[in-house]
Amino acid sequence: MTKEVSMVSGREKFGAFIRREREGKEIGLREMAKIIGVSPTYLSKVERDEFPPPAEDKVKAIAKIIGCDTDDLLARAGRVSTDISDIIKRHPIELAALLRTTKGLTADAIARLARHARKTQDE
């Protein structure tokens, strides 16, 4: 099972994931709470999945601290980055069609498609 599949299927909840990653990097709860601008009590409840994931800016800050891909952590939080939403809103029909064509593709195939699109864009 690939990382993307396990992330999407939600095998590990957001809070459990960030707690494991934070502890693995030996970052204290109070230290991380201070850096992202929340109370240690709040962060503890998020990590225990008693509270929902925080706002996008806090999730992005957590991703940076634990060295996780921002889009991956936002997806674990059940969100999509606002810049992605803005792109979709500018071209809803075309991007909906594009995303539907990727259904069933492997993560590697989607990554190849993205590389091809970047290459085309650079030409």
C-alpha atoms as a printed R data frame, in Angstrom:
    type eleno elety resid chain resno       x      y       z
1   ATOM     1    CA   MET     A     1   0.000  0.000   0.000
2   ATOM     2    CA   THR     A     2   1.476  3.348  -1.007
3   ATOM     3    CA   LYS     A     3   1.770  6.335   1.274
4   ATOM     4    CA   GLU     A     4  -0.876  8.174  -0.744
5   ATOM     5    CA   VAL     A     5  -3.377  5.339  -0.457
6   ATOM     6    CA   SER     A     6  -2.906  4.948   3.300
7   ATOM     7    CA   MET     A     7  -3.202  8.717   3.729
8   ATOM     8    CA   VAL     A     8  -6.435  8.875   1.771
9   ATOM     9    CA   SER     A     9  -7.960  5.870   3.474
10  ATOM    10    CA   GLY     A    10  -7.321  7.587   6.803
11  ATOM    11    CA   ARG     A    11  -5.673  4.684   8.576
12  ATOM    12    CA   GLU     A    12  -3.976  7.065  10.967
13  ATOM    13    CA   LYS     A    13  -5.950 10.026  12.206
14  ATOM    14    CA   PHE     A    14  -4.538 13.536  11.896
15  ATOM    15    CA   GLY     A    15  -3.820 13.956  15.600
16  ATOM    16    CA   ALA     A    16  -2.133 10.582  16.017
17  ATOM    17    CA   PHE     A    17   0.018 11.277  12.971
18  ATOM    18    CA   ILE     A    18   1.275 14.658  14.131
19  ATOM    19    CA   ARG     A    19   1.885 13.363  17.646
20  ATOM    20    CA   ARG     A    20   3.959 10.462  16.330
21  ATOM    21    CA   GLU     A    21   5.938 12.742  14.025
22  ATOM    22    CA   ARG     A    22   6.461 15.393  16.720
23  ATOM    23    CA   GLU     A    23   7.652 12.855  19.250
24  ATOM    24    CA   GLY     A    24   9.879 11.203  16.652
25  ATOM    25    CA   LYS     A    25  11.616 14.532  16.130
26  ATOM    26    CA   GLU     A    26  11.840 15.004  19.912
27  ATOM    27    CA   ILE     A    27   9.854 18.228  19.842
28  ATOM    28    CA   GLY     A    28   7.954 18.935  23.043
29  ATOM    29    CA   LEU     A    29   4.220 19.568  23.000
30  ATOM    30    CA   ARG     A    30   4.621 22.973  24.662
31  ATOM    31    CA   GLU     A    31   7.402 23.931  22.252
32  ATOM    32    CA   MET     A    32   5.335 23.091  19.181
33  ATOM    33    CA   ALA     A    33   2.228 24.767  20.597
34  ATOM    34    CA   LYS     A    34   4.206 27.955  21.202
35  ATOM    35    CA   ILE     A    35   5.691 27.928  17.682
36  ATOM    36    CA   ILE     A    36   2.314 27.525  15.977
37  ATOM    37    CA   GLY     A    37   0.539 29.943  18.321
38  ATOM    38    CA   VAL     A    38  -1.887 27.686  20.171
39  ATOM    39    CA   SER     A    39  -2.189 26.555  23.764
40  ATOM    40    CA   PRO     A    40  -0.573 23.259  24.796
41  ATOM    41    CA   THR     A    41  -3.996 22.083  26.019
42  ATOM    42    CA   TYR     A    42  -5.536 22.721  22.602
43  ATOM    43    CA   LEU     A    43  -2.693 20.967  20.757
44  ATOM    44    CA   SER     A    44  -2.902 18.015  23.138
45  ATOM    45    CA   LYS     A    45  -6.616 17.641  22.388
46  ATOM    46    CA   VAL     A    46  -5.923 17.856  18.636
47  ATOM    47    CA   GLU     A    47  -3.263 15.157  18.968
48  ATOM    48    CA   ARG     A    48  -5.702 12.942  20.864
49  ATOM    49    CA   ASP     A    49  -8.268 13.597  18.111
50  ATOM    50    CA   GLU     A    50 -10.642 15.146  20.637
51  ATOM    51    CA   PHE     A    51 -10.623 18.385  18.614
52  ATOM    52    CA   PRO     A    52 -10.675 18.661  14.820
53  ATOM    53    CA   PRO     A    53  -7.492 19.700  13.018
54  ATOM    54    CA   PRO     A    54  -6.668 23.402  13.313
55  ATOM    55    CA   ALA     A    55  -6.977 26.064  10.604
56  ATOM    56    CA   GLU     A    56  -4.946 25.845   7.393
57  ATOM    57    CA   ASP     A    57  -2.205 28.217   8.560
58  ATOM    58    CA   LYS     A    58  -1.626 26.133  11.698
59  ATOM    59    CA   VAL     A    59  -1.593 22.871   9.712
60  ATOM    60    CA   LYS     A    60   0.994 24.394   7.363
61  ATOM    61    CA   ALA     A    61   3.109 25.482  10.349
62  ATOM    62    CA   ILE     A    62   2.907 21.980  11.834
63  ATOM    63    CA   ALA     A    63   3.949 20.461   8.493
64  ATOM    64    CA   LYS     A    64   7.012 22.691   8.418
65  ATOM    65    CA   ILE     A    65   7.962 21.827  12.002
66  ATOM    66    CA   ILE     A    66   7.636 18.057  11.569
67  ATOM    67    CA   GLY     A    67   9.106 18.046   8.057
68  ATOM    68    CA   CYS     A    68   5.969 16.746   6.362
69  ATOM    69    CA   ASP     A    69   4.618 17.652   2.944
70  ATOM    70    CA   THR     A    70   2.083 20.458   3.432
71  ATOM    71    CA   ASP     A    71  -0.448 19.068   0.958
72  ATOM    72    CA   ASP     A    72  -0.228 15.625   2.578
73  ATOM    73    CA   LEU     A    73  -0.849 17.035   6.044
74  ATOM    74    CA   LEU     A    74  -3.712 19.219   4.802
75  ATOM    75    CA   ALA     A    75  -5.283 16.140   3.194
76  ATOM    76    CA   ARG     A    76  -4.919 14.266   6.481
77  ATOM    77    CA   ALA     A    77  -6.762 17.212   8.060
78  ATOM    78    CA   GLY     A    78  -9.534 16.810   5.475
79  ATOM    79    CA   ARG     A    79  -8.618 20.031   3.684
80  ATOM    80    CA   VAL     A    80  -7.202 21.280   0.412
81  ATOM    81    CA   SER     A    81  -4.844 24.242   0.315
82  ATOM    82    CA   THR     A    82  -6.575 27.505  -0.587
83  ATOM    83    CA   ASP     A    83  -4.229 28.019  -3.542
84  ATOM    84    CA   ILE     A    84  -5.437 24.699  -4.995
85  ATOM    85    CA   SER     A    85  -9.066 25.681  -4.430
86  ATOM    86    CA   ASP     A    86  -8.412 29.004  -6.175
87  ATOM    87    CA   ILE     A    87  -6.889 27.228  -9.189
88  ATOM    88    CA   ILE     A    88  -9.896 24.910  -9.415
89  ATOM    89    CA   LYS     A    89 -12.306 27.854  -9.173
90  ATOM    90    CA   ARG     A    90 -10.582 29.570 -12.116
91  ATOM    91    CA   HIS     A    91 -10.971 26.497 -14.389
92  ATOM    92    CA   PRO     A    92 -13.654 24.297 -12.807
93  ATOM    93    CA   ILE     A    93 -14.811 22.408 -15.889
94  ATOM    94    CA   GLU     A    94 -11.361 21.651 -17.268
95  ATOM    95    CA   LEU     A    95  -9.855 20.692 -13.926
96  ATOM    96    CA   ALA     A    96 -12.813 18.530 -12.962
97  ATOM    97    CA   ALA     A    97 -12.370 16.669 -16.264
98  ATOM    98    CA   LEU     A    98  -8.621 16.356 -15.674
99  ATOM    99    CA   LEU     A    99  -9.044 15.052 -12.142
100 ATOM   100    CA   ARG     A   100 -11.662 12.538 -13.236
101 ATOM   101    CA   THR     A   101  -9.281 11.174 -15.871
102 ATOM   102    CA   THR     A   102  -6.744 10.436 -13.123
103 ATOM   103    CA   LYS     A   103  -9.166  8.179 -11.257
104 ATOM   104    CA   GLY     A   104  -7.615  4.741 -11.007
105 ATOM   105    CA   LEU     A   105  -4.100  5.902 -11.883
106 ATOM   106    CA   THR     A   106  -1.259  4.982  -9.574
107 ATOM   107    CA   ALA     A   107   0.563  7.670  -7.610
108 ATOM   108    CA   ASP     A   108   3.556  7.192  -9.911
109 ATOM   109    CA   ALA     A   109   1.434  7.699 -13.015
110 ATOM   110    CA   ILE     A   110  -0.062 10.887 -11.566
111 ATOM   111    CA   ALA     A   111   3.440 12.134 -10.670
112 ATOM   112    CA   ARG     A   112   4.564 11.470 -14.278
113 ATOM   113    CA   LEU     A   113   1.540 13.385 -15.546
114 ATOM   114    CA   ALA     A   114   2.416 16.320 -13.272
115 ATOM   115    CA   ARG     A   115   6.047 16.296 -14.448
116 ATOM   116    CA   HIS     A   116   4.872 16.294 -18.064
117 ATOM   117    CA   ALA     A   117   2.548 19.228 -17.380
118 ATOM   118    CA   ARG     A   118   5.387 21.186 -15.716
119 ATOM   119    CA   LYS     A   119   7.674 20.428 -18.642
120 ATOM   120    CA   THR     A   120   5.015 21.611 -21.116
121 ATOM   121    CA   GLN     A   121   4.456 24.747 -19.053
122 ATOM   122    CA   ASP     A   122   8.205 25.556 -19.115
123 ATOM   123    CA   GLU     A   123   8.401 25.311 -22.918
